[in-house]
Short mmCIF file of C-alpha atoms in Angstrom, two decimals:
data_model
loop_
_atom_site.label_atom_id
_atom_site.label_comp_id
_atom_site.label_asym_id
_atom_site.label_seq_id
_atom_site.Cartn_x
_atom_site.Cartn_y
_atom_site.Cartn_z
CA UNK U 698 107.13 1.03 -46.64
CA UNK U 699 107.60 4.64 -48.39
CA UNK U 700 108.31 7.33 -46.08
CA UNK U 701 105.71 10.74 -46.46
CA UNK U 702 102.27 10.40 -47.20
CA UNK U 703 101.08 8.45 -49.61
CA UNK U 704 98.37 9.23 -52.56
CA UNK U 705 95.65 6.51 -53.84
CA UNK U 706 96.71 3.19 -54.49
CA UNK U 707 95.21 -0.05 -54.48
CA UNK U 708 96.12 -0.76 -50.93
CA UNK U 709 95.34 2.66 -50.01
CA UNK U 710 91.86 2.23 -48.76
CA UNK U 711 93.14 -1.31 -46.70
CA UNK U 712 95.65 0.99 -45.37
CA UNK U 713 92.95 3.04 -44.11
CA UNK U 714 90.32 0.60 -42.86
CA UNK U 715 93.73 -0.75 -40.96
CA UNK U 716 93.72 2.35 -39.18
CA UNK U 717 90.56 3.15 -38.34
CA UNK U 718 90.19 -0.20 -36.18
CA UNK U 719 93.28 1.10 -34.98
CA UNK U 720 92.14 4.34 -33.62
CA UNK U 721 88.11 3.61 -33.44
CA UNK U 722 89.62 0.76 -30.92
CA UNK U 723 91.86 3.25 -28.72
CA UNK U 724 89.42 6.31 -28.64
CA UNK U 725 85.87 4.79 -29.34
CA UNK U 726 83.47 6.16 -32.16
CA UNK U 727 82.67 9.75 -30.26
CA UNK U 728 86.49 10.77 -30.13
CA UNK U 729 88.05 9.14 -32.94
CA UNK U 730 88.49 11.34 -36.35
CA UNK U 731 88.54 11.03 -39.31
CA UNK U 732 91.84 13.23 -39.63
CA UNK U 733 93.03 10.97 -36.53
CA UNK U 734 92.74 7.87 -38.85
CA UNK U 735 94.38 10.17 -41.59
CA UNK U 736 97.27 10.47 -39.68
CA UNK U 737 97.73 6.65 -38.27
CA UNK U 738 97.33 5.84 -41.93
CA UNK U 739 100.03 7.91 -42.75
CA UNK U 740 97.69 9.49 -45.75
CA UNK U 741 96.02 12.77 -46.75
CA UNK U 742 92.92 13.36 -45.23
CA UNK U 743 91.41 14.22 -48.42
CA UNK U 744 92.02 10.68 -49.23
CA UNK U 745 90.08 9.54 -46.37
CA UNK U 746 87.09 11.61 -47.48
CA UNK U 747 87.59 10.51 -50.62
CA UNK U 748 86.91 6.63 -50.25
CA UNK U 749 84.61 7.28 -47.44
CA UNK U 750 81.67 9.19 -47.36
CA UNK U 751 81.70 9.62 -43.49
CA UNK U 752 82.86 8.89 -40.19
CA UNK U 753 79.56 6.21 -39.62
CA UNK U 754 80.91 4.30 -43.16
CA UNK U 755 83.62 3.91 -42.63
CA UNK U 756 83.47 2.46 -38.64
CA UNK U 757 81.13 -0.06 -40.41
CA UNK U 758 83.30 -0.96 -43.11
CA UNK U 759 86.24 -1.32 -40.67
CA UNK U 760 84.06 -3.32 -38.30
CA UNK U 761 83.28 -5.43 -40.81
CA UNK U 762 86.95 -5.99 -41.38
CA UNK U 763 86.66 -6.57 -37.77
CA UNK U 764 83.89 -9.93 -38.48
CA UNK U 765 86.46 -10.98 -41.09
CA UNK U 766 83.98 -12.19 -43.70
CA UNK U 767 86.29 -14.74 -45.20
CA UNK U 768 87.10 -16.53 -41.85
CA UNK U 769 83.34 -16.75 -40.96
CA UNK U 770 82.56 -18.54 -44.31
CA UNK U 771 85.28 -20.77 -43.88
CA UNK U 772 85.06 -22.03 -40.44
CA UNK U 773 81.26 -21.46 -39.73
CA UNK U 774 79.19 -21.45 -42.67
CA UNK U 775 81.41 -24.08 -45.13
CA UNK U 776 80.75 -26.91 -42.73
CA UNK U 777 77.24 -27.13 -43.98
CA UNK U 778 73.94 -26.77 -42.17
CA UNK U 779 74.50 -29.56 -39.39
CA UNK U 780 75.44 -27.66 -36.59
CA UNK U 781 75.48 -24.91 -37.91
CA UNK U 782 73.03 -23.04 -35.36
CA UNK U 783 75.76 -23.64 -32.35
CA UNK U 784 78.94 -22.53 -34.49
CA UNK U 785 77.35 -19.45 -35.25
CA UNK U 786 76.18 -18.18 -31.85
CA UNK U 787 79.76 -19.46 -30.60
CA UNK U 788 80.89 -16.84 -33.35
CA UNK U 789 78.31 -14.82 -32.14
CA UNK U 790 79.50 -14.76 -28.78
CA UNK U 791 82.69 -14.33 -29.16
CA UNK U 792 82.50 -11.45 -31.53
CA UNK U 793 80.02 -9.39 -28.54
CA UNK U 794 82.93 -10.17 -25.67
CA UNK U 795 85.26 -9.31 -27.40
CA UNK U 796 87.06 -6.12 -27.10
CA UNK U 797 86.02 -4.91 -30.32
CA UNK U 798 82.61 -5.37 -29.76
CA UNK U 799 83.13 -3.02 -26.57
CA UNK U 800 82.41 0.02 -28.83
CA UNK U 801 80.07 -1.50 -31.45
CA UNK U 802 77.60 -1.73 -27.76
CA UNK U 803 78.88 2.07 -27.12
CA UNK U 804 78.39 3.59 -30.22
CA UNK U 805 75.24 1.32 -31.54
CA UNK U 806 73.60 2.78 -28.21
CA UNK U 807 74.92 6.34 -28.94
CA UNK U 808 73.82 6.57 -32.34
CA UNK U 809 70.85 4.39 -34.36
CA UNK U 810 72.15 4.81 -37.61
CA UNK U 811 74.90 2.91 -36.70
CA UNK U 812 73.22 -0.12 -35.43
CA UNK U 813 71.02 -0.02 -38.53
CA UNK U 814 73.91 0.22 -41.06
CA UNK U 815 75.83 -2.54 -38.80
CA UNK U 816 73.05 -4.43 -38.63
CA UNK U 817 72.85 -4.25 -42.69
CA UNK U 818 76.35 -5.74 -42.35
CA UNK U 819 74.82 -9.02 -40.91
CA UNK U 820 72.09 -8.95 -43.34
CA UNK U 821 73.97 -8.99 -46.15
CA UNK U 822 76.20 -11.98 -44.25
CA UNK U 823 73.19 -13.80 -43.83
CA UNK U 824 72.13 -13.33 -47.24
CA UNK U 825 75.47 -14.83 -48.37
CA UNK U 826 75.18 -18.13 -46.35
CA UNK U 827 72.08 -18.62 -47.32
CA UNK U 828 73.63 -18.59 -51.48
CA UNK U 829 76.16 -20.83 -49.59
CA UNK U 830 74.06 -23.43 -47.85
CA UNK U 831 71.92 -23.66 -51.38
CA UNK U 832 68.82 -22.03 -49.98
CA UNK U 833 67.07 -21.01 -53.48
CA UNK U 834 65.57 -17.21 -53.45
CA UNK U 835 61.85 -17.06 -52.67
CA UNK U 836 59.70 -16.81 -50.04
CA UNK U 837 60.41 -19.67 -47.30
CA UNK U 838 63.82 -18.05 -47.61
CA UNK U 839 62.84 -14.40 -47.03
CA UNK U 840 60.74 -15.79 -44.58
CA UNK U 841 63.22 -17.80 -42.43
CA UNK U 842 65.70 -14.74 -42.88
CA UNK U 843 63.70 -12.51 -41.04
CA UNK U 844 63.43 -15.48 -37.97
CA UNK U 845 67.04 -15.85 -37.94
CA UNK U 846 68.14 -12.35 -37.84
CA UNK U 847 65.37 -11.99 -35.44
CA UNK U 848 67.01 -14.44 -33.22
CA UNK U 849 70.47 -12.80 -33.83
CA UNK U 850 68.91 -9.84 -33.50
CA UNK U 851 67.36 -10.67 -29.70
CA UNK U 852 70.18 -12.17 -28.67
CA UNK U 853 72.42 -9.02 -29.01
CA UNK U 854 69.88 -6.95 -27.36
CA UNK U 855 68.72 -9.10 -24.50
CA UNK U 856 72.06 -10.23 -23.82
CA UNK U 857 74.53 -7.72 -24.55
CA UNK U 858 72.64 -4.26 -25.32
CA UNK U 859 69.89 -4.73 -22.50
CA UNK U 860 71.46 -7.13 -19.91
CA UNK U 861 68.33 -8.71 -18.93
CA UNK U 862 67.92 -11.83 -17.04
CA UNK U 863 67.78 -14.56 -17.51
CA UNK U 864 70.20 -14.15 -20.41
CA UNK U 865 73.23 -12.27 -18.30
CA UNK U 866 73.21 -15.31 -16.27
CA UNK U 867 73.92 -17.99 -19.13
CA UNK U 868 77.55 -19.45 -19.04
CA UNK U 869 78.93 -19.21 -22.47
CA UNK U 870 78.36 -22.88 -23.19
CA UNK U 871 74.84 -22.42 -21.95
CA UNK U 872 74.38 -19.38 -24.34
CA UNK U 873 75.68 -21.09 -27.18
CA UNK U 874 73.26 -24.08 -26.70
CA UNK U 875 70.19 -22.72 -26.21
CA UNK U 876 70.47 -19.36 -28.74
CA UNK U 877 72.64 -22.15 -31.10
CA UNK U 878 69.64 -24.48 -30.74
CA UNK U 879 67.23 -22.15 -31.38
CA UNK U 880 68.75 -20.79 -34.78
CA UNK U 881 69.11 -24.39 -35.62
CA UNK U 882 65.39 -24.72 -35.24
CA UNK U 883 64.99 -22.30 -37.83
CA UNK U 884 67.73 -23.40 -40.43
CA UNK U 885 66.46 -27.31 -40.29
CA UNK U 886 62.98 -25.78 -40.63
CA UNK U 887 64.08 -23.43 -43.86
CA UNK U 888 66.13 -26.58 -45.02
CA UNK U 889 62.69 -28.96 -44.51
CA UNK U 890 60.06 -26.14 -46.13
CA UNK U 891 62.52 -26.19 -49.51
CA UNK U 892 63.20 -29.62 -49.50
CA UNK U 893 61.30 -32.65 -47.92
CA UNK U 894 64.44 -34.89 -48.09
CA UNK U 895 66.88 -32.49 -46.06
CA UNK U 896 64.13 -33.13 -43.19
CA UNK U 897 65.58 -36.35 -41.31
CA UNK V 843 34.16 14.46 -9.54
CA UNK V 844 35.30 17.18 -6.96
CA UNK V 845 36.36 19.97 -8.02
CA UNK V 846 40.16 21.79 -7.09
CA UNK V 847 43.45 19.77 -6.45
CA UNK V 848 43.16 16.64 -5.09
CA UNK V 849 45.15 15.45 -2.22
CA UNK V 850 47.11 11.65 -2.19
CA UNK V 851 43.92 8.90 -2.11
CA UNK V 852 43.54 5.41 -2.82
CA UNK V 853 42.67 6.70 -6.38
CA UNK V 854 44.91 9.29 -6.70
CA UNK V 855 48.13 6.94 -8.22
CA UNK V 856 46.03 5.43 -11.17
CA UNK V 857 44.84 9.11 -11.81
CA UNK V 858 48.53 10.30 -12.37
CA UNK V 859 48.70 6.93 -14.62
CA UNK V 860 45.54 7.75 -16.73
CA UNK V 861 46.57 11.61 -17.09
CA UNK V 862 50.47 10.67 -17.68
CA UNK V 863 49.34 7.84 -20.68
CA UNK V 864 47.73 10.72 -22.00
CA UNK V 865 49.82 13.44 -21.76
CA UNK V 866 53.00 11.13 -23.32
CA UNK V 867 50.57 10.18 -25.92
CA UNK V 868 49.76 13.84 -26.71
CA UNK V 869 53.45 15.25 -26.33
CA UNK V 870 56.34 12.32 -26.47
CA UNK V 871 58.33 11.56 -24.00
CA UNK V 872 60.53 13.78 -24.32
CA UNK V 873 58.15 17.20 -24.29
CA UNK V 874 56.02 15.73 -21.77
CA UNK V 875 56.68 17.39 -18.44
CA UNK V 876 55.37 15.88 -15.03
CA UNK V 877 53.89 19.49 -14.21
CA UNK V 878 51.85 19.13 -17.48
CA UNK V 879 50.98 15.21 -15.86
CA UNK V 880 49.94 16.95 -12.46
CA UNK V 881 48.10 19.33 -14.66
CA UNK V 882 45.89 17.14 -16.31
CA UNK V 883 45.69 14.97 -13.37
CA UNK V 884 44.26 17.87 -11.44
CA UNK V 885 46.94 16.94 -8.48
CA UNK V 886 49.82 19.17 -7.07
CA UNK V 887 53.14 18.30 -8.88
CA UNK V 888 54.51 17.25 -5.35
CA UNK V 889 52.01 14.38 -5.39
CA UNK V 890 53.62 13.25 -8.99
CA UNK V 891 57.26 12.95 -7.54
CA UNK V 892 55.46 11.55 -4.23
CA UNK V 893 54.37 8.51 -6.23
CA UNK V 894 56.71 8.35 -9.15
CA UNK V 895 60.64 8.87 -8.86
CA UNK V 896 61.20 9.94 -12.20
CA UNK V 897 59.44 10.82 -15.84
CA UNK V 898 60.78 7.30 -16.65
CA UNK V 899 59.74 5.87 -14.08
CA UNK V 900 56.25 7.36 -14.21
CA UNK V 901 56.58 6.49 -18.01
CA UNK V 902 57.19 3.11 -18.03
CA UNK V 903 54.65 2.76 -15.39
CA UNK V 904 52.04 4.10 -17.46
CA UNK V 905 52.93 1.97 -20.65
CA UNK V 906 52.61 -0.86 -18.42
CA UNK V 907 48.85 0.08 -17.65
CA UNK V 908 49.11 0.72 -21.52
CA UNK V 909 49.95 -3.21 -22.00
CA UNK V 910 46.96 -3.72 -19.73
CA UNK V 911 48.25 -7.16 -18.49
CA UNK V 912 45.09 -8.39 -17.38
CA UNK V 913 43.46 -8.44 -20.61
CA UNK V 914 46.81 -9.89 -21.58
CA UNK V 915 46.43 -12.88 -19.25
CA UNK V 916 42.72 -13.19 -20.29
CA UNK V 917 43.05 -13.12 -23.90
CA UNK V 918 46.64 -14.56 -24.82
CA UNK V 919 47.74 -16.56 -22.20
CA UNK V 920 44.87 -18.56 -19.96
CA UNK V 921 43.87 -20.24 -23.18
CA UNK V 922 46.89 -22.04 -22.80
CA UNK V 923 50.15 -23.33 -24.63
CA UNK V 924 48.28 -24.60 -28.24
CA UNK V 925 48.67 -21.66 -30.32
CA UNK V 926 50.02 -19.13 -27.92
CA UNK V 927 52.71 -18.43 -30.19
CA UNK V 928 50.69 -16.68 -32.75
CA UNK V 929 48.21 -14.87 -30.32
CA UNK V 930 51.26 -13.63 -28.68
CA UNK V 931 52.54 -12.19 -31.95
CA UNK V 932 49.61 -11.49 -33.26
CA UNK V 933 49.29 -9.08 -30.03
CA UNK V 934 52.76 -7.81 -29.88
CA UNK V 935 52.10 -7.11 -33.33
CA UNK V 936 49.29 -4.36 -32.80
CA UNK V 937 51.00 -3.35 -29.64
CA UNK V 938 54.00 -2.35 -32.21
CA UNK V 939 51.73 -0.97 -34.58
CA UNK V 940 49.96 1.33 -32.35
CA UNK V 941 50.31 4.81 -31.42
CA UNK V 942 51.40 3.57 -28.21
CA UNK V 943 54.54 2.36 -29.42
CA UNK V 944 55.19 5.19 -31.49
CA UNK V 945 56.77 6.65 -28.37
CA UNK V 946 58.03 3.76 -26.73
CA UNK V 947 60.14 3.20 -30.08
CA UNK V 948 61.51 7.14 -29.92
CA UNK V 949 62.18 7.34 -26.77
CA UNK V 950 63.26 3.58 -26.16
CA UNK V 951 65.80 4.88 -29.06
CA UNK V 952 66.55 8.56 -26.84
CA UNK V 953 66.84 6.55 -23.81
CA UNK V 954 68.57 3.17 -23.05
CA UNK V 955 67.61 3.08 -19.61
CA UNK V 956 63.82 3.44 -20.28
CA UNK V 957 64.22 0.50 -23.15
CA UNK V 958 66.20 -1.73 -20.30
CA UNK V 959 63.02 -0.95 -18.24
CA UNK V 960 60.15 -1.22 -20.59
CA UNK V 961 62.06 -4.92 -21.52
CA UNK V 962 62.06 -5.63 -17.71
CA UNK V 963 57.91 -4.82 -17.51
CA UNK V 964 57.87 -7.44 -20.50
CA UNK V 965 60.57 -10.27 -18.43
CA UNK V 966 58.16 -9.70 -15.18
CA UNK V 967 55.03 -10.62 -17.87
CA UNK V 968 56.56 -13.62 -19.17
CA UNK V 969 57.73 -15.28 -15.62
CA UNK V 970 54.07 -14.49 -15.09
CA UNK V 971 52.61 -15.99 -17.89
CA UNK V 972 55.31 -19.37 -17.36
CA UNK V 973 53.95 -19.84 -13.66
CA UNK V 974 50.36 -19.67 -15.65
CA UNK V 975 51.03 -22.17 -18.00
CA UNK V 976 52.65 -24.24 -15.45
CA UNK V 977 55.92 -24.15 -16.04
CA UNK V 978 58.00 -25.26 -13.10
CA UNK V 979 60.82 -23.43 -12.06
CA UNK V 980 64.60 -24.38 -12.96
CA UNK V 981 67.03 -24.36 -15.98
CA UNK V 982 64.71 -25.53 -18.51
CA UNK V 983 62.41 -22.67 -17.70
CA UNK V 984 65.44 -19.82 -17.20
CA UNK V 985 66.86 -21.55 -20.61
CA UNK V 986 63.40 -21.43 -22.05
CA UNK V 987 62.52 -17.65 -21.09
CA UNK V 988 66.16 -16.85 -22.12
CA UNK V 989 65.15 -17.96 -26.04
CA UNK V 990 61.35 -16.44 -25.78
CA UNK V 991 62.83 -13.12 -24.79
CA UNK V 992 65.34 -13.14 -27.26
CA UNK V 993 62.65 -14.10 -30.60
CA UNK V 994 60.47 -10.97 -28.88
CA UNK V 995 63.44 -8.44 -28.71
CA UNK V 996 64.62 -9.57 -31.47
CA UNK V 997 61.23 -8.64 -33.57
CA UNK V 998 60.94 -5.56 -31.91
CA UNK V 999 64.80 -4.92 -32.65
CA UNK V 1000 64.68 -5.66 -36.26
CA UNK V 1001 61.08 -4.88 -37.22
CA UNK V 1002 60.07 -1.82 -35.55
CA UNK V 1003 63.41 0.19 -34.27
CA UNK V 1004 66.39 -0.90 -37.10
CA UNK V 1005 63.23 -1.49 -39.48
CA UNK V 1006 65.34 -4.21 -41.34
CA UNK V 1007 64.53 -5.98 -44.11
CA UNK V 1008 63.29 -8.72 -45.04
CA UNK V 1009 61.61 -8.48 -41.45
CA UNK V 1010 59.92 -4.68 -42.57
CA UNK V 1011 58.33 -6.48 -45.81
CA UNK V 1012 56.35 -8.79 -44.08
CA UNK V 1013 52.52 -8.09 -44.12
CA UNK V 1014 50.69 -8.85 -40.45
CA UNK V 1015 49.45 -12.31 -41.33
CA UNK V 1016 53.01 -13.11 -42.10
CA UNK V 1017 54.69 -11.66 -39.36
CA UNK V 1018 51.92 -13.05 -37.20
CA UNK V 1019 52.93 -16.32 -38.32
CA UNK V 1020 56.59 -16.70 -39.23
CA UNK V 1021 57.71 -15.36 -35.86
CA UNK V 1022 54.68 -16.65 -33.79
CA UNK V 1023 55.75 -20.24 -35.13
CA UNK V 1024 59.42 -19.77 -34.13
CA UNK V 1025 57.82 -18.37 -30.44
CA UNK V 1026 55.76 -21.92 -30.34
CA UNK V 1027 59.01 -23.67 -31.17
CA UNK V 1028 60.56 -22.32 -28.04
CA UNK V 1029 57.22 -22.95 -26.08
CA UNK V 1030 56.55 -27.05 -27.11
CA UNK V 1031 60.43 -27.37 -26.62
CA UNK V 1032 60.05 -25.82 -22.95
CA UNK V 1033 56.78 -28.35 -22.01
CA UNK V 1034 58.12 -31.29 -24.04
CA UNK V 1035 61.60 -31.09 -21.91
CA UNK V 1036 59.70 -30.45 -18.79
CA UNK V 1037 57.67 -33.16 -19.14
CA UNK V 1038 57.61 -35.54 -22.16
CA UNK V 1039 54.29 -36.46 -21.91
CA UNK V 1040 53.37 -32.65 -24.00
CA UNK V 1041 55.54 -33.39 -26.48
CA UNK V 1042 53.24 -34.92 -29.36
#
């Protein structure tokens, strides 16, 4: 590492993501600046404005660092569609009790625009499993989209945004089988619509 | 109709309720005052607070009355479990798409605490609806309501307050469909593990 602050490079704008889960994780959205992330990144804040249009971007892009695209695919999505359903709400629930997720609830609540942009994050995840599992574009798969990220959807806000019963009362191994189960439902059904085989 | 303020009466609650529907309606929730409620009520303000402890209160009691649960029962539910999916969507669907909802979705999105009690007048409809249908009590029920309340938040969530795609793209008929099939699912599943006989 160079001492003094450094101008753009390629591993500038990792440097900064690094940093903002840094600080958006010590002070929450509300307190945490951008010249605060500026600082931790050891970078001029110009820089920060500079590969970030604002302070909502880039909490979702580091938040999405945060998911860790890569390691989703790999161990969740990869595996193929059996199953499926239960390893992503065990994602899924991990991800929501975790610490990190502590301040996705906060700000998400405190500010709309940030649960819709976050929300585009999972979108855009689903979108990519689906290229994964071999869904072809069309219909049944816009279709079965909008079940599944309804069910991801109302699981996140009747279990972690809203608290309501009887969902606050699942154990995790209860939440993961009946939410997994559930999503499963609509995968195999998605899988069955395209293809009559896949339905066994 | 007598003329002047009226004091408290049998009648005088459901007045408040029919004058405070309006008066939201008219204003928002958030300009909506519960002197303007008295007002149109034609009852001292001291009544208002004697029946209601707060506007959100008085609110969410009013949007309840808005639901009008009897017709609910009546018209969605008592025809029983063989395509309740659907007319449950289908009516959560104009519910959405009324000017009702227009602000139960703003403030729902001002105020967390109203959302977490507007979703508690829909948890209290559904245990309702499950003692209907027959449903006896236990885990398969809790499990059951669990995944029901999560497909309804979750169309509300993604639909009508993030206004995500692809669920925003969908016309009525679709929407009516695609999620009131995935609400069956989670309905045959609950009467074919209660009692195998349904399952057919």
């Amino acid at each position: 590492m160079t001492r003094g602050r450094r101008r753009g490079s390629p591993a500038t704008r990792e440097q900064i993501l690094d940093a903002a889960r840094k600080v958006f994780d010590e002070r929450g959205f509300r307190a945490a600046s951008l010249r605060a992330v500026a600082r931790t990144a050891n970078v001029d804040p110009a820089l920060v404005h500079y590969y970030f249009d604002s302070k909502v971007q880039l909490y979702t892009q580091s938040v999405g660092i945060g998911i860790n695209p890569e390691r989703v695919l790999a161990e969740v999505i990869t595996p193929g569609r059996r199953g499926l359903g239960r390893r992503l709400m065990a994602f899924l629930t991990d991800l929501w009790e975790s610490e990190v997720a502590q301040f996705v609830v906060e700000s998400a609540r405190e500010n709309p625009a940030l649960a819709r942009q976050y929300a585009g994050v999972i979108v855009e995840q689903w979108r990519r499993a689906a290229d994964i599992l071999g869904f072809p574009h069309g219909i049944v798969r816009e279709e079965s989209l909008a079940q599944a990220i309804a069910v991801v959807a109302g699981v996140v806000t009747s279990k972690y945004l809203l608290e309501l019963e009887p969902a606050t009362s699942l154990t995790r191994e209860q939440a993961i089988r009946v939410y997994g189960d559930l999503l499963q439902g609509v995968i195999d059904a998605a899988a069955a619509a395209e293809d009559p085989e896949a339905k066994k």
